[in-house]
Amino acid sequence: GKMVPKGAEGWGGLLHVYANKIGPLLDTLAFNIPVGPNCLPLRWVINFQKGGTSLFVLYLMKRYNNFSTTAYLYLALHGTYGLMWLLKDQIFPDPNWSRKATVPSFLAGFCSVLLPYWYAAFATVAKHKTVSPALAGFAVFLHTVGIVTMMASDTQKYFTLKYKKGLISDGWFARCRNTNYLGEMALYSAYALLAQERLPWCVLSYVW
């Protein structure tokens, strides 16, 4: 039979619904929204948004004349993540993002997920938010833990599956099946903290 992750036996019904209903729907939305051929690797739009974050934040800083410590802190954190993502894509890319999508899926992915991710930057810089030293320190802590967790677990996943296919149940994945996504949740939470608004948390909630 199929290998079931440790601790997942009691979630059989939920896993069945996800595998047979939710998973295929998400796959259709991400790659196969009609019409047209699957012609654009999804990684192109992901890399554009993540890699372009530094430029977007710098534009906001100039546009709204905000060169405060908080604005530079946001630039440093989110900009670093964008750079690390581009390096990750070159060194150990996720093959799923290399799959080709239709033009509608390509645009839908940007407009419904990637573009809203930038709202935290807009809220922080355009609205001249100021964070306390304690909040700034916690955001840096959360972001550092998140980016290290994401990069390290994705590295293990890439090189393990390169030489041995199957379920990974050791290292970063010994206790959590989605350690890489947990890391992304932590680092994106840092951006929402700096924005100090409810809307960035709403964006993260519906994406997650």
mmCIF file of N, CA, C and O in Angstrom, residues 74-166:
data_model
loop_
_atom_site.group_PDB
_atom_site.id
_atom_site.type_symbol
_atom_site.label_atom_id
_atom_site.label_comp_id
_atom_site.label_asym_id
_atom_site.label_seq_id
_atom_site.Cartn_x
_atom_site.Cartn_y
_atom_site.Cartn_z
ATOM 1 N N TYR A 74 12.842 46.894 6.860
ATOM 2 C CA TYR A 74 11.993 46.102 5.960
ATOM 3 C C TYR A 74 12.745 45.742 4.680
ATOM 4 O O TYR A 74 12.701 44.603 4.218
ATOM 5 N N LEU A 75 13.432 46.718 4.116
ATOM 6 C CA LEU A 75 14.215 46.469 2.899
ATOM 7 C C LEU A 75 15.252 45.376 3.125
ATOM 8 O O LEU A 75 15.407 44.480 2.283
ATOM 9 N N ALA A 76 15.940 45.441 4.249
ATOM 10 C CA ALA A 76 16.988 44.454 4.536
ATOM 11 C C ALA A 76 16.406 43.056 4.667
ATOM 12 O O ALA A 76 16.959 42.089 4.121
ATOM 13 N N LEU A 77 15.292 42.929 5.376
ATOM 14 C CA LEU A 77 14.717 41.605 5.606
ATOM 15 C C LEU A 77 14.101 41.020 4.336
ATOM 16 O O LEU A 77 14.489 39.941 3.879
ATOM 17 N N HIS A 78 13.140 41.739 3.765
ATOM 18 C CA HIS A 78 12.451 41.192 2.595
ATOM 19 C C HIS A 78 13.363 41.143 1.372
ATOM 20 O O HIS A 78 13.270 40.238 0.545
ATOM 21 N N GLY A 79 14.262 42.108 1.268
ATOM 22 C CA GLY A 79 15.216 42.089 0.163
ATOM 23 C C GLY A 79 16.174 40.916 0.250
ATOM 24 O O GLY A 79 16.515 40.295 -0.763
ATOM 25 N N THR A 80 16.620 40.602 1.459
ATOM 26 C CA THR A 80 17.504 39.448 1.653
ATOM 27 C C THR A 80 16.813 38.160 1.248
ATOM 28 O O THR A 80 17.395 37.292 0.590
ATOM 29 N N TYR A 81 15.551 38.030 1.650
ATOM 30 C CA TYR A 81 14.795 36.835 1.275
ATOM 31 C C TYR A 81 14.707 36.695 -0.238
ATOM 32 O O TYR A 81 14.881 35.601 -0.790
ATOM 33 N N GLY A 82 14.440 37.793 -0.940
ATOM 34 C CA GLY A 82 14.364 37.740 -2.396
ATOM 35 C C GLY A 82 15.672 37.281 -3.017
ATOM 36 O O GLY A 82 15.685 36.469 -3.949
ATOM 37 N N LEU A 83 16.787 37.803 -2.498
ATOM 38 C CA LEU A 83 18.096 37.396 -3.011
ATOM 39 C C LEU A 83 18.357 35.916 -2.747
ATOM 40 O O LEU A 83 18.823 35.189 -3.637
ATOM 41 N N MET A 84 18.048 35.464 -1.544
ATOM 42 C CA MET A 84 18.279 34.059 -1.211
ATOM 43 C C MET A 84 17.390 33.148 -2.053
ATOM 44 O O MET A 84 17.792 32.042 -2.424
ATOM 45 N N TRP A 85 16.183 33.608 -2.361
ATOM 46 C CA TRP A 85 15.295 32.804 -3.212
ATOM 47 C C TRP A 85 15.893 32.625 -4.607
ATOM 48 O O TRP A 85 15.862 31.523 -5.172
ATOM 49 N N LEU A 86 16.442 33.700 -5.172
ATOM 50 C CA LEU A 86 17.044 33.604 -6.500
ATOM 51 C C LEU A 86 18.257 32.673 -6.483
ATOM 52 O O LEU A 86 18.460 31.892 -7.420
ATOM 53 N N LEU A 87 19.059 32.744 -5.421
ATOM 54 C CA LEU A 87 20.194 31.832 -5.297
ATOM 55 C C LEU A 87 19.719 30.390 -5.174
ATOM 56 O O LEU A 87 20.280 29.473 -5.791
ATOM 57 N N LYS A 88 18.679 30.185 -4.399
ATOM 58 C CA LYS A 88 18.115 28.847 -4.223
ATOM 59 C C LYS A 88 17.622 28.290 -5.552
ATOM 60 O O LYS A 88 17.827 27.113 -5.868
ATOM 61 N N ASP A 89 16.990 29.142 -6.343
ATOM 62 C CA ASP A 89 16.464 28.700 -7.628
ATOM 63 C C ASP A 89 17.583 28.287 -8.590
ATOM 64 O O ASP A 89 17.388 27.416 -9.435
ATOM 65 N N GLN A 90 18.755 28.891 -8.443
ATOM 66 C CA GLN A 90 19.881 28.551 -9.300
ATOM 67 C C GLN A 90 20.635 27.315 -8.806
ATOM 68 O O GLN A 90 21.134 26.520 -9.608
ATOM 69 N N ILE A 91 20.715 27.137 -7.500
ATOM 70 C CA ILE A 91 21.538 26.064 -6.929
ATOM 71 C C ILE A 91 20.751 24.784 -6.694
ATOM 72 O O ILE A 91 21.193 23.691 -7.042
ATOM 73 N N PHE A 92 19.569 24.906 -6.098
ATOM 74 C CA PHE A 92 18.734 23.718 -5.870
ATOM 75 C C PHE A 92 17.268 24.074 -6.112
ATOM 76 O O PHE A 92 16.478 24.231 -5.197
ATOM 77 N N PRO A 93 16.893 24.211 -7.389
ATOM 78 C CA PRO A 93 15.537 24.656 -7.742
ATOM 79 C C PRO A 93 14.481 23.609 -7.398
ATOM 80 O O PRO A 93 14.751 22.404 -7.390
ATOM 81 N N ASP A 94 13.295 24.093 -7.119
ATOM 82 C CA ASP A 94 12.149 23.218 -6.897
ATOM 83 C C ASP A 94 11.574 22.837 -8.255
ATOM 84 O O ASP A 94 11.106 23.705 -8.995
ATOM 85 N N PRO A 95 11.603 21.557 -8.626
ATOM 86 C CA PRO A 95 11.130 21.162 -9.962
ATOM 87 C C PRO A 95 9.667 21.492 -10.205
ATOM 88 O O PRO A 95 9.246 21.660 -11.350
ATOM 89 N N ASN A 96 8.888 21.608 -9.140
ATOM 90 C CA ASN A 96 7.466 21.912 -9.310
ATOM 91 C C ASN A 96 7.272 23.293 -9.924
ATOM 92 O O ASN A 96 6.342 23.514 -10.710
ATOM 93 N N TRP A 97 8.147 24.250 -9.560
ATOM 94 C CA TRP A 97 8.012 25.600 -10.094
ATOM 95 C C TRP A 97 8.528 25.711 -11.534
ATOM 96 O O TRP A 97 8.320 26.729 -12.189
ATOM 97 N N SER A 98 9.188 24.662 -12.016
ATOM 98 C CA SER A 98 9.642 24.659 -13.407
ATOM 99 C C SER A 98 8.555 24.162 -14.356
ATOM 100 O O SER A 98 8.714 24.242 -15.580
ATOM 101 N N ARG A 99 7.479 23.639 -13.809
ATOM 102 C CA ARG A 99 6.356 23.211 -14.641
ATOM 103 C C ARG A 99 5.774 24.417 -15.365
ATOM 104 O O ARG A 99 5.739 25.530 -14.840
ATOM 105 N N LYS A 100 5.320 24.192 -16.583
ATOM 106 C CA LYS A 100 4.790 25.277 -17.388
ATOM 107 C C LYS A 100 3.295 25.471 -17.128
ATOM 108 O O LYS A 100 2.544 24.511 -16.982
ATOM 109 N N ALA A 101 2.912 26.743 -17.066
ATOM 110 C CA ALA A 101 1.523 27.109 -16.796
ATOM 111 C C ALA A 101 0.934 27.827 -17.997
ATOM 112 O O ALA A 101 1.652 28.355 -18.852
ATOM 113 N N THR A 102 -0.386 27.858 -18.044
ATOM 114 C CA THR A 102 -1.059 28.656 -19.061
ATOM 115 C C THR A 102 -0.907 30.135 -18.700
ATOM 116 O O THR A 102 -0.603 30.480 -17.549
ATOM 117 N N VAL A 103 -1.131 31.000 -19.675
ATOM 118 C CA VAL A 103 -1.027 32.443 -19.409
ATOM 119 C C VAL A 103 -2.018 32.880 -18.327
ATOM 120 O O VAL A 103 -1.651 33.636 -17.418
ATOM 121 N N PRO A 104 -3.287 32.414 -18.355
ATOM 122 C CA PRO A 104 -4.205 32.797 -17.273
ATOM 123 C C PRO A 104 -3.724 32.344 -15.890
ATOM 124 O O PRO A 104 -3.851 33.095 -14.916
ATOM 125 N N SER A 105 -3.182 31.151 -15.785
ATOM 126 C CA SER A 105 -2.654 30.679 -14.495
ATOM 127 C C SER A 105 -1.453 31.507 -14.068
ATOM 128 O O SER A 105 -1.286 31.831 -12.886
ATOM 129 N N PHE A 106 -0.601 31.842 -15.032
ATOM 130 C CA PHE A 106 0.581 32.657 -14.782
ATOM 131 C C PHE A 106 0.181 34.007 -14.181
ATOM 132 O O PHE A 106 0.718 34.444 -13.152
ATOM 133 N N LEU A 107 -0.805 34.648 -14.807
ATOM 134 C CA LEU A 107 -1.262 35.957 -14.337
ATOM 135 C C LEU A 107 -2.051 35.846 -13.028
ATOM 136 O O LEU A 107 -1.920 36.700 -12.144
ATOM 137 N N ALA A 108 -2.844 34.788 -12.906
ATOM 138 C CA ALA A 108 -3.633 34.602 -11.689
ATOM 139 C C ALA A 108 -2.721 34.386 -10.484
ATOM 140 O O ALA A 108 -3.000 34.886 -9.386
ATOM 141 N N GLY A 109 -1.635 33.645 -10.688
ATOM 142 C CA GLY A 109 -0.699 33.416 -9.594
ATOM 143 C C GLY A 109 -0.067 34.705 -9.101
ATOM 144 O O GLY A 109 0.104 34.906 -7.892
ATOM 145 N N PHE A 110 0.248 35.587 -10.043
ATOM 146 C CA PHE A 110 0.843 36.865 -9.649
ATOM 147 C C PHE A 110 -0.174 37.755 -8.943
ATOM 148 O O PHE A 110 0.099 38.314 -7.876
ATOM 149 N N CYS A 111 -1.359 37.869 -9.524
ATOM 150 C CA CYS A 111 -2.350 38.812 -8.996
ATOM 151 C C CYS A 111 -2.985 38.354 -7.687
ATOM 152 O O CYS A 111 -3.322 39.178 -6.831
ATOM 153 N N SER A 112 -3.153 37.047 -7.510
ATOM 154 C CA SER A 112 -3.872 36.557 -6.338
ATOM 155 C C SER A 112 -2.969 36.207 -5.166
ATOM 156 O O SER A 112 -3.428 36.171 -4.019
ATOM 157 N N VAL A 113 -1.679 35.952 -5.417
ATOM 158 C CA VAL A 113 -0.774 35.536 -4.341
ATOM 159 C C VAL A 113 0.448 36.444 -4.238
ATOM 160 O O VAL A 113 0.702 37.056 -3.194
ATOM 161 N N LEU A 114 1.196 36.544 -5.309
ATOM 162 C CA LEU A 114 2.483 37.236 -5.252
ATOM 163 C C LEU A 114 2.332 38.743 -5.074
ATOM 164 O O LEU A 114 3.054 39.352 -4.272
ATOM 165 N N LEU A 115 1.422 39.355 -5.802
ATOM 166 C CA LEU A 115 1.219 40.804 -5.671
ATOM 167 C C LEU A 115 0.722 41.196 -4.274
ATOM 168 O O LEU A 115 1.247 42.140 -3.679
ATOM 169 N N PRO A 116 -0.266 40.483 -3.714
ATOM 170 C CA PRO A 116 -0.697 40.824 -2.348
ATOM 171 C C PRO A 116 0.409 40.692 -1.297
ATOM 172 O O PRO A 116 0.349 41.375 -0.267
ATOM 173 N N TYR A 117 1.401 39.843 -1.553
ATOM 174 C CA TYR A 117 2.523 39.730 -0.622
ATOM 175 C C TYR A 117 3.237 41.077 -0.436
ATOM 176 O O TYR A 117 3.861 41.323 0.596
ATOM 177 N N TRP A 118 3.168 41.927 -1.455
ATOM 178 C CA TRP A 118 3.856 43.214 -1.389
ATOM 179 C C TRP A 118 3.099 44.251 -0.560
ATOM 180 O O TRP A 118 3.620 45.340 -0.311
ATOM 181 N N TYR A 119 1.886 43.930 -0.134
ATOM 182 C CA TYR A 119 1.133 44.937 0.611
ATOM 183 C C TYR A 119 1.821 45.290 1.925
ATOM 184 O O TYR A 119 1.779 46.451 2.363
ATOM 185 N N ALA A 120 2.455 44.323 2.570
ATOM 186 C CA ALA A 120 3.161 44.606 3.826
ATOM 187 C C ALA A 120 4.242 45.654 3.609
ATOM 188 O O ALA A 120 4.450 46.534 4.460
ATOM 189 N N ALA A 121 4.930 45.576 2.481
ATOM 190 C CA ALA A 121 5.948 46.578 2.160
ATOM 191 C C ALA A 121 5.311 47.948 1.978
ATOM 192 O O ALA A 121 5.808 48.963 2.489
ATOM 193 N N PHE A 122 4.204 47.981 1.247
ATOM 194 C CA PHE A 122 3.506 49.251 1.027
ATOM 195 C C PHE A 122 3.036 49.852 2.346
ATOM 196 O O PHE A 122 3.226 51.050 2.606
ATOM 197 N N ALA A 123 2.432 49.033 3.196
ATOM 198 C CA ALA A 123 1.918 49.528 4.468
ATOM 199 C C ALA A 123 3.034 50.064 5.354
ATOM 200 O O ALA A 123 2.885 51.093 6.017
ATOM 201 N N THR A 124 4.163 49.371 5.346
ATOM 202 C CA THR A 124 5.279 49.775 6.206
ATOM 203 C C THR A 124 5.925 51.065 5.737
ATOM 204 O O THR A 124 6.183 51.982 6.532
ATOM 205 N N VAL A 125 6.182 51.159 4.442
ATOM 206 C CA VAL A 125 6.940 52.291 3.905
ATOM 207 C C VAL A 125 6.039 53.476 3.567
ATOM 208 O O VAL A 125 6.291 54.610 3.999
ATOM 209 N N ALA A 126 4.990 53.242 2.808
ATOM 210 C CA ALA A 126 4.136 54.340 2.358
ATOM 211 C C ALA A 126 3.423 55.028 3.517
ATOM 212 O O ALA A 126 3.182 56.233 3.479
ATOM 213 N N LYS A 127 3.109 54.273 4.560
ATOM 214 C CA LYS A 127 2.389 54.836 5.699
ATOM 215 C C LYS A 127 3.323 55.235 6.843
ATOM 216 O O LYS A 127 2.870 55.528 7.941
ATOM 217 N N HIS A 128 4.615 55.194 6.555
ATOM 218 C CA HIS A 128 5.628 55.654 7.502
ATOM 219 C C HIS A 128 5.483 55.014 8.895
ATOM 220 O O HIS A 128 5.467 55.696 9.918
ATOM 221 N N LYS A 129 5.383 53.689 8.890
ATOM 222 C CA LYS A 129 5.262 52.980 10.157
ATOM 223 C C LYS A 129 6.588 53.040 10.922
ATOM 224 O O LYS A 129 7.671 53.058 10.332
ATOM 225 N N THR A 130 6.478 53.066 12.236
ATOM 226 C CA THR A 130 7.640 53.044 13.114
ATOM 227 C C THR A 130 7.493 51.885 14.088
ATOM 228 O O THR A 130 6.438 51.735 14.716
ATOM 229 N N VAL A 131 8.525 51.068 14.211
ATOM 230 C CA VAL A 131 8.461 49.929 15.125
ATOM 231 C C VAL A 131 9.354 50.179 16.334
ATOM 232 O O VAL A 131 10.368 50.880 16.245
ATOM 233 N N SER A 132 8.965 49.605 17.445
ATOM 234 C CA SER A 132 9.766 49.714 18.660
ATOM 235 C C SER A 132 10.998 48.832 18.540
ATOM 236 O O SER A 132 11.028 47.894 17.723
ATOM 237 N N PRO A 133 12.030 49.089 19.329
ATOM 238 C CA PRO A 133 13.215 48.217 19.306
ATOM 239 C C PRO A 133 12.871 46.760 19.604
ATOM 240 O O PRO A 133 13.435 45.847 18.997
ATOM 241 N N ALA A 134 11.919 46.544 20.519
ATOM 242 C CA ALA A 134 11.532 45.175 20.874
ATOM 243 C C ALA A 134 10.884 44.468 19.689
ATOM 244 O O ALA A 134 11.202 43.302 19.384
ATOM 245 N N LEU A 135 9.971 45.161 18.985
ATOM 246 C CA LEU A 135 9.304 44.565 17.830
ATOM 247 C C LEU A 135 10.292 44.340 16.693
ATOM 248 O O LEU A 135 10.238 43.314 16.007
ATOM 249 N N ALA A 136 11.203 45.295 16.486
ATOM 250 C CA ALA A 136 12.228 45.135 15.447
ATOM 251 C C ALA A 136 13.098 43.922 15.747
ATOM 252 O O ALA A 136 13.400 43.119 14.849
ATOM 253 N N GLY A 137 13.494 43.767 16.998
ATOM 254 C CA GLY A 137 14.322 42.630 17.375
ATOM 255 C C GLY A 137 13.605 41.310 17.182
ATOM 256 O O GLY A 137 14.196 40.340 16.690
ATOM 257 N N PHE A 138 12.323 41.271 17.537
ATOM 258 C CA PHE A 138 11.555 40.031 17.365
ATOM 259 C C PHE A 138 11.362 39.704 15.891
ATOM 260 O O PHE A 138 11.426 38.543 15.485
ATOM 261 N N ALA A 139 11.155 40.734 15.062
ATOM 262 C CA ALA A 139 10.995 40.514 13.623
ATOM 263 C C ALA A 139 12.277 39.935 13.017
ATOM 264 O O ALA A 139 12.227 39.021 12.189
ATOM 265 N N VAL A 140 13.425 40.456 13.427
ATOM 266 C CA VAL A 140 14.706 39.935 12.930
ATOM 267 C C VAL A 140 14.892 38.494 13.390
ATOM 268 O O VAL A 140 15.335 37.624 12.616
ATOM 269 N N PHE A 141 14.555 38.220 14.640
ATOM 270 C CA PHE A 141 14.651 36.852 15.165
ATOM 271 C C PHE A 141 13.783 35.895 14.353
ATOM 272 O O PHE A 141 14.240 34.836 13.902
ATOM 273 N N LEU A 142 12.519 36.276 14.159
ATOM 274 C CA LEU A 142 11.571 35.426 13.436
ATOM 275 C C LEU A 142 12.017 35.208 11.998
ATOM 276 O O LEU A 142 11.952 34.090 11.466
ATOM 277 N N HIS A 143 12.486 36.275 11.362
ATOM 278 C CA HIS A 143 12.919 36.187 9.968
ATOM 279 C C HIS A 143 14.162 35.306 9.830
ATOM 280 O O HIS A 143 14.258 34.506 8.892
ATOM 281 N N THR A 144 15.105 35.438 10.746
ATOM 282 C CA THR A 144 16.331 34.637 10.688
ATOM 283 C C THR A 144 16.021 33.159 10.860
ATOM 284 O O THR A 144 16.518 32.304 10.093
ATOM 285 N N VAL A 145 15.205 32.834 11.846
ATOM 286 C CA VAL A 145 14.804 31.441 12.056
ATOM 287 C C VAL A 145 14.082 30.910 10.823
ATOM 288 O O VAL A 145 14.334 29.794 10.362
ATOM 289 N N GLY A 146 13.199 31.735 10.259
ATOM 290 C CA GLY A 146 12.427 31.305 9.109
ATOM 291 C C GLY A 146 13.266 31.044 7.876
ATOM 292 O O GLY A 146 13.120 30.019 7.211
ATOM 293 N N ILE A 147 14.172 31.958 7.558
ATOM 294 C CA ILE A 147 14.942 31.806 6.322
ATOM 295 C C ILE A 147 15.955 30.672 6.440
ATOM 296 O O ILE A 147 16.192 29.933 5.471
ATOM 297 N N VAL A 148 16.534 30.484 7.618
ATOM 298 C CA VAL A 148 17.463 29.364 7.812
ATOM 299 C C VAL A 148 16.711 28.042 7.715
ATOM 300 O O VAL A 148 17.166 27.093 7.059
ATOM 301 N N THR A 149 15.561 27.965 8.351
ATOM 302 C CA THR A 149 14.759 26.741 8.303
ATOM 303 C C THR A 149 14.339 26.410 6.884
ATOM 304 O O THR A 149 14.432 25.261 6.441
ATOM 305 N N MET A 150 13.869 27.413 6.153
ATOM 306 C CA MET A 150 13.433 27.194 4.777
ATOM 307 C C MET A 150 14.577 26.750 3.882
ATOM 308 O O MET A 150 14.470 25.765 3.146
ATOM 309 N N MET A 151 15.706 27.456 3.954
ATOM 310 C CA MET A 151 16.840 27.133 3.086
ATOM 311 C C MET A 151 17.441 25.774 3.422
ATOM 312 O O MET A 151 17.748 24.971 2.532
ATOM 313 N N ALA A 152 17.598 25.496 4.706
ATOM 314 C CA ALA A 152 18.222 24.236 5.111
ATOM 315 C C ALA A 152 17.350 23.043 4.749
ATOM 316 O O ALA A 152 17.848 22.028 4.227
ATOM 317 N N SER A 153 16.049 23.135 5.009
ATOM 318 C CA SER A 153 15.168 22.002 4.709
ATOM 319 C C SER A 153 14.996 21.803 3.205
ATOM 320 O O SER A 153 14.941 20.660 2.723
ATOM 321 N N ASP A 154 14.936 22.892 2.437
ATOM 322 C CA ASP A 154 14.849 22.747 0.982
ATOM 323 C C ASP A 154 16.140 22.167 0.403
ATOM 324 O O ASP A 154 16.109 21.429 -0.593
ATOM 325 N N THR A 155 17.266 22.494 1.020
ATOM 326 C CA THR A 155 18.534 21.905 0.584
ATOM 327 C C THR A 155 18.525 20.400 0.810
ATOM 328 O O THR A 155 18.885 19.610 -0.084
ATOM 329 N N GLN A 156 18.112 19.991 2.012
ATOM 330 C CA GLN A 156 18.034 18.557 2.302
ATOM 331 C C GLN A 156 17.079 17.858 1.343
ATOM 332 O O GLN A 156 17.389 16.781 0.811
ATOM 333 N N LYS A 157 15.915 18.463 1.119
ATOM 334 C CA LYS A 157 14.912 17.866 0.236
ATOM 335 C C LYS A 157 15.455 17.688 -1.179
ATOM 336 O O LYS A 157 15.309 16.620 -1.786
ATOM 337 N N TYR A 158 16.111 18.708 -1.701
ATOM 338 C CA TYR A 158 16.594 18.663 -3.079
ATOM 339 C C TYR A 158 17.642 17.567 -3.270
ATOM 340 O O TYR A 158 17.537 16.735 -4.178
ATOM 341 N N PHE A 159 18.662 17.571 -2.406
ATOM 342 C CA PHE A 159 19.758 16.632 -2.611
ATOM 343 C C PHE A 159 19.407 15.206 -2.189
ATOM 344 O O PHE A 159 19.946 14.247 -2.746
ATOM 345 N N THR A 160 18.494 15.044 -1.251
ATOM 346 C CA THR A 160 18.044 13.697 -0.901
ATOM 347 C C THR A 160 17.268 13.078 -2.051
ATOM 348 O O THR A 160 17.532 11.947 -2.456
ATOM 349 N N LEU A 161 16.302 13.831 -2.593
ATOM 350 C CA LEU A 161 15.480 13.306 -3.680
ATOM 351 C C LEU A 161 16.267 13.167 -4.984
ATOM 352 O O LEU A 161 15.883 12.397 -5.865
ATOM 353 N N LYS A 162 17.360 13.900 -5.092
ATOM 354 C CA LYS A 162 18.184 13.787 -6.297
ATOM 355 C C LYS A 162 18.803 12.400 -6.407
ATOM 356 O O LYS A 162 18.968 11.859 -7.516
ATOM 357 N N TYR A 163 19.140 11.814 -5.272
ATOM 358 C CA TYR A 163 19.815 10.519 -5.278
ATOM 359 C C TYR A 163 18.956 9.370 -4.765
ATOM 360 O O TYR A 163 19.269 8.206 -4.990
ATOM 361 N N LYS A 164 17.851 9.695 -4.068
ATOM 362 C CA LYS A 164 16.996 8.637 -3.544
ATOM 363 C C LYS A 164 15.567 9.148 -3.439
ATOM 364 O O LYS A 164 15.261 9.984 -2.597
ATOM 365 N N LYS A 165 14.695 8.623 -4.295
ATOM 366 C CA LYS A 165 13.302 9.044 -4.276
ATOM 367 C C LYS A 165 12.584 8.408 -3.089
ATOM 368 O O LYS A 165 12.953 7.347 -2.610
ATOM 369 N N GLY A 166 11.543 9.080 -2.626
ATOM 370 C CA GLY A 166 10.752 8.526 -1.540
ATOM 371 C C GLY A 166 10.530 9.526 -0.419
ATOM 372 O O GLY A 166 10.937 10.686 -0.495
#
